Amino acid sequence: MNYDWIIFDADETLFHFDNFSGLKHMLAKYRVGFDKNDFTEFQNINKPLWVEYQDGKISAKELQTRRFESWSKRLKIPAEQLNHQFLESMADICKPLPGAEALMMHLTKQSIKSIIITNGFTQLQKVRLERTKFDRYFPHVIISEEVGVAKPNQAIFDHALDKIGNPDRSKVLMVGDTLESDILGGINAKLDTCWLNHHNKSHPEHITPTYQVNSLHQLLEQLKQSSKELN
């Protein structure tokens, strides 16, 4: 693992993304209960919309409003307002994943530079980075909502690499938890990839990461070992 740059995904790669808790937190403001059955119903709408978004079939705005249409009708509150408050709630409850701070400190010490490419939305990303003070680690945060294309589209990776001066792609590693966006996207961009495989799942043959780890602690140990071997 000898890299000059590491590109990170954000949700469930550097930060917890507990959208059940976020929705529960948001709806509690309206004195509305939210249980696992409600969450299943929400995800039955939300997940297919994310696939459509990643495939370029719908816009970020369409995703954000359509996923709250049923709750909008129920509460008589605009879907845009509910989505805004949901993202606020997600920022309120956000925490870095275990090992994230130590990993970023190590990369800084080793002069390995980092950026983020995320399919998440601008409202959450910037607030979360500021509140966790992780913004100091990332000179650029590439957000699909702003670029107009989402991972795994190679165009968002090309855009990100252009932002950092088009380094040698053999010296750039993509780290993420989602095979279909992070790892496939990295492969499309001709980058080495590291799959943060939290749940010890298997991967399909057409999406084969260069490396697999089950935690950021494990990734840090592998990077430390590489540093020792180089020295």
XYZ file of C-alpha atoms in Angstrom, residues 57-210:
154
model
C -31.715 8.442 -14.215
C -32.903 10.990 -11.646
C -31.429 14.140 -10.092
C -30.343 14.660 -6.493
C -33.369 16.901 -5.940
C -35.757 14.233 -7.247
C -34.266 11.647 -4.899
C -34.479 13.957 -1.896
C -38.112 14.917 -2.467
C -39.584 11.661 -3.779
C -38.364 9.653 -0.800
C -40.414 11.886 1.530
C -43.605 12.139 -0.543
C -45.617 9.739 1.622
C -44.523 11.439 4.844
C -45.257 14.811 3.252
C -48.868 13.769 2.630
C -49.196 12.296 6.104
C -47.787 15.330 7.952
C -48.931 17.977 5.443
C -45.382 19.338 5.306
C -43.466 19.905 2.037
C -41.159 17.017 1.125
C -38.294 19.476 0.603
C -38.682 20.675 4.200
C -38.699 17.129 5.576
C -35.588 16.248 3.602
C -33.812 19.382 4.856
C -34.690 18.543 8.465
C -33.636 14.928 7.975
C -30.178 16.013 6.810
C -29.955 18.379 9.775
C -30.769 15.464 12.080
C -28.141 13.293 10.399
C -25.560 16.019 11.059
C -26.702 16.247 14.695
C -26.141 12.538 15.368
C -23.056 12.054 13.185
C -19.884 10.492 14.604
C -16.681 9.341 12.899
C -16.269 5.584 12.602
C -13.857 3.905 15.036
C -10.300 4.382 13.841
C -11.088 7.264 11.483
C -9.253 9.934 13.477
C -6.164 7.758 14.014
C -6.105 6.861 10.322
C -6.265 10.479 9.200
C -3.554 11.487 11.675
C -1.299 8.741 10.316
C -1.860 9.812 6.729
C -1.041 13.408 7.642
C 2.158 12.307 9.399
C 3.183 10.260 6.356
C 2.364 13.140 3.958
C -0.264 10.997 2.219
C -2.931 13.381 0.964
C -6.661 12.670 1.014
C -9.884 13.808 -0.607
C -13.501 12.700 -0.379
C -15.805 11.694 -3.208
C -19.351 11.232 -1.948
C -22.777 10.595 -3.413
C -24.188 12.178 -0.266
C -25.682 15.651 -0.279
C -23.993 19.012 0.205
C -26.077 20.094 3.194
C -24.891 17.161 5.309
C -21.332 16.765 4.053
C -20.026 20.241 4.847
C -21.671 20.569 8.256
C -20.505 17.112 9.279
C -16.905 17.783 8.302
C -16.887 21.069 10.212
C -18.463 19.607 13.357
C -16.088 16.645 13.479
C -13.132 18.887 12.530
C -12.336 16.461 9.724
C -12.422 19.329 7.242
C -8.756 19.992 8.050
C -7.789 16.669 6.464
C -9.421 17.209 3.077
C -8.385 19.964 0.637
C -11.241 18.931 -1.637
C -14.633 17.331 -1.022
C -16.200 16.211 -4.286
C -19.981 15.935 -3.961
C -22.026 14.290 -6.695
C -24.916 16.722 -6.172
C -22.575 19.573 -7.154
C -20.718 17.780 -9.956
C -23.862 16.443 -11.636
C -22.740 12.808 -11.847
C -22.482 10.152 -9.157
C -20.230 7.203 -8.408
C -19.622 4.764 -10.090
C -19.511 7.096 -13.122
C -15.869 7.591 -14.072
C -16.547 11.281 -14.749
C -16.728 12.154 -11.047
C -13.357 10.490 -10.473
C -11.835 12.291 -13.450
C -13.183 15.558 -12.038
C -11.683 14.823 -8.608
C -8.303 13.843 -10.008
C -8.222 16.968 -12.129
C -8.792 19.001 -8.931
C -5.631 17.553 -7.389
C -3.416 17.943 -10.440
C -3.971 14.583 -12.181
C -1.527 12.459 -10.175
C -0.276 9.086 -11.407
C -3.334 6.846 -10.956
C -1.151 3.973 -9.777
C -0.402 6.144 -6.738
C -4.074 6.751 -5.877
C -6.228 4.413 -3.757
C -10.030 4.498 -3.531
C -11.447 3.408 -0.144
C -15.165 2.797 0.342
C -17.778 0.500 1.819
C -20.092 0.100 -1.191
C -19.103 -2.225 -4.008
C -21.548 -0.867 -6.576
C -20.474 2.773 -6.259
C -17.108 3.122 -4.511
C -15.268 0.028 -5.684
C -16.798 -0.220 -9.156
C -16.220 3.508 -9.574
C -12.576 3.155 -8.611
C -12.169 0.269 -11.026
C -13.815 2.326 -13.788
C -11.290 5.096 -13.080
C -8.338 2.660 -13.252
C -7.527 3.046 -9.551
C -6.566 0.505 -6.928
C -9.428 -0.014 -4.518
C -9.876 -1.001 -0.883
C -13.257 -2.355 0.139
C -14.227 -1.592 3.727
C -16.191 -4.804 4.158
C -17.904 -4.253 7.500
C -20.011 -7.396 7.388
C -17.669 -9.948 5.763
C -19.751 -10.195 2.619
C -18.561 -11.719 -0.652
C -18.148 -9.701 -3.819
C -19.242 -10.578 -7.377
C -16.557 -11.491 -9.882
C -17.043 -8.300 -11.899
C -16.332 -6.088 -8.859
C -13.056 -7.303 -7.381
C -11.312 -4.871 -5.020
C -7.523 -4.722 -4.833
